[in-house]
Short mmCIF file of C-alpha atoms and ligand atoms in Angstrom, two decimals:
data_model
loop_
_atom_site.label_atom_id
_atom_site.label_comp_id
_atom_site.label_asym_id
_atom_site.label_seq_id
_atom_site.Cartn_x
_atom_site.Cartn_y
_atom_site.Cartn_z
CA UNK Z 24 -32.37 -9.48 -31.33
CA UNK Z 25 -33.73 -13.13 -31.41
CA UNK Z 26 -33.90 -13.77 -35.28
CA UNK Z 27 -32.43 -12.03 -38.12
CA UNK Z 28 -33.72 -13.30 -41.45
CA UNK Z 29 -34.99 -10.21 -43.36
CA UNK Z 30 -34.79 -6.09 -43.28
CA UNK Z 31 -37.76 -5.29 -40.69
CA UNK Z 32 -35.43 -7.85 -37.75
CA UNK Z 33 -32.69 -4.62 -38.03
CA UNK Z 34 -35.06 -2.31 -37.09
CA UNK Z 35 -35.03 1.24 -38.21
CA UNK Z 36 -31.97 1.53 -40.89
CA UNK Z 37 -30.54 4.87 -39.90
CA UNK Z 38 -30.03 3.87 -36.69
CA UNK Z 39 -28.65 0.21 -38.51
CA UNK Z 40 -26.63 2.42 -40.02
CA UNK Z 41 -25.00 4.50 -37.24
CA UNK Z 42 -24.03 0.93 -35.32
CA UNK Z 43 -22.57 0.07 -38.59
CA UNK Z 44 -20.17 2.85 -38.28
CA UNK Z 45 -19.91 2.45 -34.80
CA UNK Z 46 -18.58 -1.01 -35.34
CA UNK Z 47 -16.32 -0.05 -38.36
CA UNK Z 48 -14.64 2.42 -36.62
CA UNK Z 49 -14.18 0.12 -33.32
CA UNK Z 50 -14.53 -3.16 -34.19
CA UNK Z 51 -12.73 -4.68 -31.32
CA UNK Z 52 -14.56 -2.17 -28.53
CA UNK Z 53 -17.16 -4.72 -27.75
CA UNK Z 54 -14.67 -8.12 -26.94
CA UNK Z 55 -16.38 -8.40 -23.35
CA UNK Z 56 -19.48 -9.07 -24.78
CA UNK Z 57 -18.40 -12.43 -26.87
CA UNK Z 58 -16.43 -13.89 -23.51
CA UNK Z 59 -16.76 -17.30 -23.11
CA UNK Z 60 -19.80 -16.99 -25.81
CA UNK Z 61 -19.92 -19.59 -29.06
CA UNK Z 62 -21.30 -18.79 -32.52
CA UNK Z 63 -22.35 -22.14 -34.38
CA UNK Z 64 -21.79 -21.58 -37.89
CA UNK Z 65 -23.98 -23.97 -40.40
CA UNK Z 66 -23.30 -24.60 -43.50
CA UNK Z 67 -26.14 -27.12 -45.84
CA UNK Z 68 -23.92 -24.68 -48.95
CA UNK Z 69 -21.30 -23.69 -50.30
CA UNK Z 70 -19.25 -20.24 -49.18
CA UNK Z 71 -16.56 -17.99 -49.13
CA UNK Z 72 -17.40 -14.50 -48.33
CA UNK Z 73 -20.39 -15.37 -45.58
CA UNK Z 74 -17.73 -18.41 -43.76
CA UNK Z 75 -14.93 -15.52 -43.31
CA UNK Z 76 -16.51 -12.47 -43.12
CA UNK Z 77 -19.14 -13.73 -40.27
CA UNK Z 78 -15.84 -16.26 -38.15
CA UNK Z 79 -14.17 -12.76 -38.38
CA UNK Z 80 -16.84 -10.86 -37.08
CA UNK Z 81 -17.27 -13.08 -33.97
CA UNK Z 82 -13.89 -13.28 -33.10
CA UNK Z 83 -13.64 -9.36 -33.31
CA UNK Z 84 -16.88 -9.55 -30.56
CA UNK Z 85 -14.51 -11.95 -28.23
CA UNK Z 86 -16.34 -14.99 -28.94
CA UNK Z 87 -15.49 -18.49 -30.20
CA UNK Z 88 -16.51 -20.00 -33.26
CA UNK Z 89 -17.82 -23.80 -34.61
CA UNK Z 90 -18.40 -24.04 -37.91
CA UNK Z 91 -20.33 -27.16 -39.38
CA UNK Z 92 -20.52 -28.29 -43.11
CA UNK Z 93 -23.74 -30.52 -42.99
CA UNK Z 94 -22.25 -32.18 -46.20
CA UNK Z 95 -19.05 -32.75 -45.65
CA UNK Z 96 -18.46 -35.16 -42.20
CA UNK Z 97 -21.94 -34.50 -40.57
CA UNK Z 98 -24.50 -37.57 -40.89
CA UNK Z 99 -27.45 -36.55 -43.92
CA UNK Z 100 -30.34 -34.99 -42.70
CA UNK Z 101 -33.55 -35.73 -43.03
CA UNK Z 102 -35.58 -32.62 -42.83
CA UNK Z 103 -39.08 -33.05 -43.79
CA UNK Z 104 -41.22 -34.45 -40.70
CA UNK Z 105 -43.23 -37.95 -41.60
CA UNK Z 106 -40.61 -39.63 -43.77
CA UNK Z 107 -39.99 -43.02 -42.88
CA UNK Z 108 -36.42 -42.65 -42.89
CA UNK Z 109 -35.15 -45.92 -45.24
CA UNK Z 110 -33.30 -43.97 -47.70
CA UNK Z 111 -29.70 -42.54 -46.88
CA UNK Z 112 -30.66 -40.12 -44.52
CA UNK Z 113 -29.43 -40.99 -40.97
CA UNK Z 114 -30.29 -38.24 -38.80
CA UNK Z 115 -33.58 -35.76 -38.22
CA UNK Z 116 -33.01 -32.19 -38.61
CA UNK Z 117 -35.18 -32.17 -35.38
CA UNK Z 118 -32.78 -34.04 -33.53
CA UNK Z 119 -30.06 -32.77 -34.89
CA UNK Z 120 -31.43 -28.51 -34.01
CA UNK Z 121 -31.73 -29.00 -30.49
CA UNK Z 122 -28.48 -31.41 -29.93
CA UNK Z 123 -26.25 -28.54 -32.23
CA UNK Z 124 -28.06 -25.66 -30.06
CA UNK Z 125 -27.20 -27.32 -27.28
CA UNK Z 126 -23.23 -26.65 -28.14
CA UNK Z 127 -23.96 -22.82 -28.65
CA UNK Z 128 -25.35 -19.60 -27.86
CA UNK Z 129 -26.10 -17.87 -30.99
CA UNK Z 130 -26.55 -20.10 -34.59
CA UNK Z 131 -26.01 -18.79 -38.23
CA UNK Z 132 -27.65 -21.17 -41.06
CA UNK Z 133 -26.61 -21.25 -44.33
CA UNK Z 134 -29.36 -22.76 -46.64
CA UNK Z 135 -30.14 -22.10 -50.10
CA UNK Z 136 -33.65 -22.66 -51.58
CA UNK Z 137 -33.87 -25.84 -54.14
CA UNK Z 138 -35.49 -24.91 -56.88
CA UNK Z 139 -37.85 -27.37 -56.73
CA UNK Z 140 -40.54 -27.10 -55.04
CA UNK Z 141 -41.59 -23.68 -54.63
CA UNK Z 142 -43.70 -24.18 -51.28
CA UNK Z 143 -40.83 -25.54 -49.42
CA UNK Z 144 -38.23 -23.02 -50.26
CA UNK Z 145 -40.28 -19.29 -49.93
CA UNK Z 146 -42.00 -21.25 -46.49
CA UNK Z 147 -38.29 -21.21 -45.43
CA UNK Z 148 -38.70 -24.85 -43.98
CA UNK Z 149 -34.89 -24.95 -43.18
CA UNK Z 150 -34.43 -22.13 -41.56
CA UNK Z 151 -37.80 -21.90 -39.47
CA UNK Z 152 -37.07 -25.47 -38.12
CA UNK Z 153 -34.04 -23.56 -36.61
CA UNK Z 154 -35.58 -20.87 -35.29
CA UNK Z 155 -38.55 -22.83 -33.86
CA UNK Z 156 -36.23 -25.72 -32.05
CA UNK Z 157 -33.09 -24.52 -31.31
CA UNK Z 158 -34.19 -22.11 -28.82
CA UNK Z 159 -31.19 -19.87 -29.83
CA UNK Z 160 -30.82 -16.58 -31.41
CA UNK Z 161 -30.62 -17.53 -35.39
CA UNK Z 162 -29.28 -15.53 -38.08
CA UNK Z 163 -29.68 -16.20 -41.68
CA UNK Z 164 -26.38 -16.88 -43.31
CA UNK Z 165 -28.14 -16.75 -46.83
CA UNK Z 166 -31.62 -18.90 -46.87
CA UNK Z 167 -33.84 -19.85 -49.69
CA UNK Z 168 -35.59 -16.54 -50.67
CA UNK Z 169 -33.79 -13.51 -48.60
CA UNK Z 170 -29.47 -12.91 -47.92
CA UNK Z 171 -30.29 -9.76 -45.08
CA UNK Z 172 -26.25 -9.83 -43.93
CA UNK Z 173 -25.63 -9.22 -47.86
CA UNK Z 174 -28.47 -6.80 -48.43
CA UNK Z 175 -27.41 -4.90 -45.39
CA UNK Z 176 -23.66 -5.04 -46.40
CA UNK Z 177 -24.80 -3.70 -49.75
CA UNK Z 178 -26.61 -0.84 -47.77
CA UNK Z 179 -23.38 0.64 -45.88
CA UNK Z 180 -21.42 0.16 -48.75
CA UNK Z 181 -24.22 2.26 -50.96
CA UNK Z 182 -24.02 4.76 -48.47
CA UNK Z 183 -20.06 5.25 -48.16
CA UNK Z 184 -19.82 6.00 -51.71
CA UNK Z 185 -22.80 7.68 -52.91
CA UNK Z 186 -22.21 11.14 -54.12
CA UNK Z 187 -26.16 12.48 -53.98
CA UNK Z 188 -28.31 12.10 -51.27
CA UNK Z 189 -31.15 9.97 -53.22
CA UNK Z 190 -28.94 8.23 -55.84
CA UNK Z 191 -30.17 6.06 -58.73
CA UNK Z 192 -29.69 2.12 -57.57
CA UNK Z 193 -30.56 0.20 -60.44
CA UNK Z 194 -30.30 -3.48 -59.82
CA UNK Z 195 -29.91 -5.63 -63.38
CA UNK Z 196 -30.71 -9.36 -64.22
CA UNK Z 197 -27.75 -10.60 -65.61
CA UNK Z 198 -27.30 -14.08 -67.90
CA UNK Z 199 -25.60 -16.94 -65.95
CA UNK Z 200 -25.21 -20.76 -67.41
CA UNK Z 201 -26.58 -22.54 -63.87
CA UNK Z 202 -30.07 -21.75 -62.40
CA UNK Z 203 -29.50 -19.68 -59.13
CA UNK Z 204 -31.86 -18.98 -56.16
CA UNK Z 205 -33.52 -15.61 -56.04
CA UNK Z 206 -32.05 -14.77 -52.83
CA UNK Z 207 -30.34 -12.08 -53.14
CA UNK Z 208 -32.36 -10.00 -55.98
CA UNK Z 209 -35.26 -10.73 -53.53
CA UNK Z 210 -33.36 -9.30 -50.34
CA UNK Z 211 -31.88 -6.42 -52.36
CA UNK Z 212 -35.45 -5.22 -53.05
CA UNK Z 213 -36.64 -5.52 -49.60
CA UNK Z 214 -33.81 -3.26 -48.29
CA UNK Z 215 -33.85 -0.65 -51.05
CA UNK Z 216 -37.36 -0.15 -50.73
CA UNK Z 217 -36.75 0.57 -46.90
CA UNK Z 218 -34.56 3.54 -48.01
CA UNK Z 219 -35.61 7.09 -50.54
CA UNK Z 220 -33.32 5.80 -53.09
CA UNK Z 221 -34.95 5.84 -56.58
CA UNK Z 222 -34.63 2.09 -56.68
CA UNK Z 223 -35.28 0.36 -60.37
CA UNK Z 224 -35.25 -3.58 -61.40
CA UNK Z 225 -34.47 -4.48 -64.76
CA UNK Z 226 -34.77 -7.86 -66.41
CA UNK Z 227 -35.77 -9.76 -69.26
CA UNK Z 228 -39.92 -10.20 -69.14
CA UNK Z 229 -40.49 -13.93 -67.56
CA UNK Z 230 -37.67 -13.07 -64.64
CA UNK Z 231 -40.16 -11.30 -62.53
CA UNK Z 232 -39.50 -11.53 -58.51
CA UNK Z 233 -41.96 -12.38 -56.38
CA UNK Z 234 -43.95 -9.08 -55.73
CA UNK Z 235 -44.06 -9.82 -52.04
CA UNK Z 236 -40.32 -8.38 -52.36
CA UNK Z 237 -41.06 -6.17 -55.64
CA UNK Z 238 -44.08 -4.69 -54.76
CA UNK Z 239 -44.53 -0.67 -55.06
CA UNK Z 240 -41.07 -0.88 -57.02
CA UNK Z 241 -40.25 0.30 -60.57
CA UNK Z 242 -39.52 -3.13 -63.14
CA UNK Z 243 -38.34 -1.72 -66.24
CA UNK Z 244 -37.59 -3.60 -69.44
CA UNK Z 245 -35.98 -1.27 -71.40
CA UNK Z 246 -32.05 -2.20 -70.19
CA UNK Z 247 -31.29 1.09 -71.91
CA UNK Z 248 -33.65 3.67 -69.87
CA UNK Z 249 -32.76 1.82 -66.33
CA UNK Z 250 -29.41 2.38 -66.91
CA UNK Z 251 -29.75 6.21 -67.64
CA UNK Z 252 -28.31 8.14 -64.98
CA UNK Z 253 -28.13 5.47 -62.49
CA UNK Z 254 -25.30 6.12 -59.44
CA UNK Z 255 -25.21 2.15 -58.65
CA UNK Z 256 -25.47 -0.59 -61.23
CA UNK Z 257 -26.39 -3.89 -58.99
CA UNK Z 258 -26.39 -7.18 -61.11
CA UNK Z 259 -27.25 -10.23 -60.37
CA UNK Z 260 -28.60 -13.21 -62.02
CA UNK Z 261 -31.28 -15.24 -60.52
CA UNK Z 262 -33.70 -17.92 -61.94
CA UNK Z 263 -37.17 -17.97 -62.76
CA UNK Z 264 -40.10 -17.29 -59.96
CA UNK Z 265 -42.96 -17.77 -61.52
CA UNK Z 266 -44.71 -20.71 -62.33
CA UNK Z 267 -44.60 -23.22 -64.11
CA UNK Z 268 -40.40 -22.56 -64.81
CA UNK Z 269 -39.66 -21.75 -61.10
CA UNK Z 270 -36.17 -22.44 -60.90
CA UNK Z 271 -35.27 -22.31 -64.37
CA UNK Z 272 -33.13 -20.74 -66.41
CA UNK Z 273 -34.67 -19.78 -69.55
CA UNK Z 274 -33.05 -17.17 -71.43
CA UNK Z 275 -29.16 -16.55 -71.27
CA UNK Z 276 -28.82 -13.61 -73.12
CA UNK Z 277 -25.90 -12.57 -73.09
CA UNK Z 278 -26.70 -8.61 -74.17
CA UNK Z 279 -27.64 -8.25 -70.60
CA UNK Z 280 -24.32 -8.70 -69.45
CA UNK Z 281 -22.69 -5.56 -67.81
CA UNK Z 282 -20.52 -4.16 -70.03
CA UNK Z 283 -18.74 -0.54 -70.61
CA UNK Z 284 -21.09 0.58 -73.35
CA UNK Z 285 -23.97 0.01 -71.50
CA UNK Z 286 -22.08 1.82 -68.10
CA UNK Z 287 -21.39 4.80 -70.60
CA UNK Z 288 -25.22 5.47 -70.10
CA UNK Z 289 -24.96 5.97 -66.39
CA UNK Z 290 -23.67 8.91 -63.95
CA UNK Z 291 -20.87 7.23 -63.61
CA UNK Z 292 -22.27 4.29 -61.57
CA UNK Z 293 -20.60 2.34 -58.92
CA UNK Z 294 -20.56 -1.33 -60.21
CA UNK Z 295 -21.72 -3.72 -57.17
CA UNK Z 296 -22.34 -7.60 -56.95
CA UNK Z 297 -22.49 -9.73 -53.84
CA UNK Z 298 -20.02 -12.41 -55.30
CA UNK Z 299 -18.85 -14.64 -56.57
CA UNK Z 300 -19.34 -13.49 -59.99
CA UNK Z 301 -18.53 -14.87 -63.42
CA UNK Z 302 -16.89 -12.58 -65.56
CA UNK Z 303 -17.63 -11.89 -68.77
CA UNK Z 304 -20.89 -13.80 -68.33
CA UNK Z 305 -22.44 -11.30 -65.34
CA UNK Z 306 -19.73 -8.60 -66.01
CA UNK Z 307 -17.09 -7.81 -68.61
CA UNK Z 308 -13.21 -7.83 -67.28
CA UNK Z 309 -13.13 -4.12 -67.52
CA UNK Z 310 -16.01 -2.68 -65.68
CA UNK Z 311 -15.28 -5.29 -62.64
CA UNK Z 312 -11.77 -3.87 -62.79
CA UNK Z 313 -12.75 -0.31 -63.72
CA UNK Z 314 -11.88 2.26 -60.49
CA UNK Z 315 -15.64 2.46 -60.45
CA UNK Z 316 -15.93 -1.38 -59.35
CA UNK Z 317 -16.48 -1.35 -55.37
CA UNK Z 318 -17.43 -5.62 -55.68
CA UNK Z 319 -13.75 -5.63 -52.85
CA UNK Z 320 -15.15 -2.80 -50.39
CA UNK Z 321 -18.46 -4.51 -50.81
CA UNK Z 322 -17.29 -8.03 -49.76
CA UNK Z 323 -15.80 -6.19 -46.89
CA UNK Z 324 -18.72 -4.94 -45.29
CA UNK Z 325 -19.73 -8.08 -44.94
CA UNK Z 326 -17.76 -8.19 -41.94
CA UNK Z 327 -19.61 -5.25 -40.57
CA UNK Z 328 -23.03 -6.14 -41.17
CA UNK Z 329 -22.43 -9.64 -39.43
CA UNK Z 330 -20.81 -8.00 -36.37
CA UNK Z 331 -24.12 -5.47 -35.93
CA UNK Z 332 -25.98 -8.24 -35.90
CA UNK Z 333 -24.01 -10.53 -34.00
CA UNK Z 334 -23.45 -7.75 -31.54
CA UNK Z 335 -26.80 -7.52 -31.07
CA UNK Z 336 -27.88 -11.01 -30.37
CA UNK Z 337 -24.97 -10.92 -27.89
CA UNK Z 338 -26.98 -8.05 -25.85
CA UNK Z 339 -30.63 -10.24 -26.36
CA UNK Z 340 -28.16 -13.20 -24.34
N1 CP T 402 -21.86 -13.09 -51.23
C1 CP T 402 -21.79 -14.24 -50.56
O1 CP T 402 -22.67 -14.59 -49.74
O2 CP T 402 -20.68 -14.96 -50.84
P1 CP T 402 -20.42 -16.47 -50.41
O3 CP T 402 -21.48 -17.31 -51.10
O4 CP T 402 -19.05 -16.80 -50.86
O5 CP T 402 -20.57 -16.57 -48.93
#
């Protein structure tokens, strides 16, 4: 595997799955493979689960690990091509690829989209400058429109607790005070449209995803019916994609917050979110700390879907 930004890089997911479970159950079985090998680890955002779950990953596959906030020691980068570069940016991104690839053997790049112009983040400038000059095999820590070592976390963990073979995933828009990418509701869809589940999106009209990642999927509005009977309850709040608001936040409404009433109308859903969440904002106290909440096992898989893919640029080497 050379590049692993979005579901179709994983290749078929049952057999995604299986080396997902291969790797759970013997996570340190493959220690030869990361010998003397370095994963470069760059961060342009913030991070918790992605920084730990992916270092731990890598060390469980033998290798050795850099990690790199561009904002906090690194020189600013300048990354679109044609500037004249008078402002505070000291360094080209284009120097700057090649020099960090030169330090590594695989890369993952953490890079969130903007919100501001729409062209630059769903073109994935960022992250195809990495791919195209580093000459490495590059991961996608979380870009500007997809999060794949999220969405495929989300998968296993989907899979390890539901109780009928084509459950109900319903994945909910939930209110939020800051504008956030759509990353993650955008990567979600991709992967659950890869599987049978009976997959459903629910949000207020004017949140509509791009239908590049929507497309073929059921968007209902009714909170009420796309709750009914669902096995999973996703939320997740992301900002507007359409024009002319992309980026903005323009209804909080706090009635689509998660809450036990509203899980009463389920099957006795699983409550998921990639995290961090803000409680009582996204979810209430109790259904994130209900026995139904698997947000903990979730975050753990992250550790798993990194080391698949890790794993696998390792073999490409
Ligand atoms: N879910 C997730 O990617 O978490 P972090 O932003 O903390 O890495």
């Amino acid at each position: 595997m050379k590049k692993f930004t979005c579901v179709q890089d994983i290749g078929p997911l049952d057999i995604a799955l299986a080396k997902a479970a291969e790797v759970k159950a013997n996570p340190f079985s493959d220690q030869i493979l990361g010998k003397n090998k370095t994963l470069l680890m760059i961060f342009f955002n913030s991070s918790l689960r992605t920084r730990l779950s992916t270092h731990k990953a890598a060390l469980n596959l033998g290798m050795n690990v850099i990690v790199l906030d561009i904002n906090q020691g690194a020189w600013k980068l300048e990354t679109e091509r044609g500037v004249i570069m008078d402002g505070d940016k000291s360094e080209h991104i284009l120097e700057a690829i090649p020099v960090m690839a030169s330090y590594c053997d695989i890369i993952g790049v953490r890079s969130f989209a903007r919100l501001e112009d729409k062209a630059f983040d769903y073109n994935e400038t960022i992250l195809n400058q990495f791919i195209e000059y580093s000459g490495k095999p590059v991961f996608s820590m979380e870009a500007a429109t997809r999060h794949p070592l999220q969405s495929f976390a989300d998968l296993i963990t989907i899979e390890e607790y539901k109780k009928v073979e084509r459950p109900k995933v319903v994945l909910t828009w939930a209110p939020h005070p800051k504008a956030l990418p759509q990353a993650v509701p955008n990567s979600f869809a991709e992967w659950m449209r890869e599987t049978d589940y009976e997959f459903v999106i629910t949000h207020p009209e004017g949140y509509e995803l791009s239908e590049e990642f929507t497309k073929g999927v059921k968007i209902e509005y009714d909170i009420e019916a796309a709750y009914k009977d669902a096995d999973f309850i996703y939320a997740k709040n992301w900002s507007k994609f359409n024009d002319p608001d992309y980026g903005k936040v323009v209804n909080i409404d706090r009635s689509w917050m998660v809450d036990e009433t509203k899980m009463q109308l389920t099957r006795n859903a699983k409550f998921m979110h990639c995290l961090p969440v803000r409680r009582n904002m996204i979810v209430s106290d109790d259904v994130i700390e209900s026995k139904d909440s698997i947000v903990i096992p979730e975050a753990a898989n992250r550790v798993v879907s990194a080391q698949v893919v890790i794993r696998e640029m390792l073999k490409s080497l």
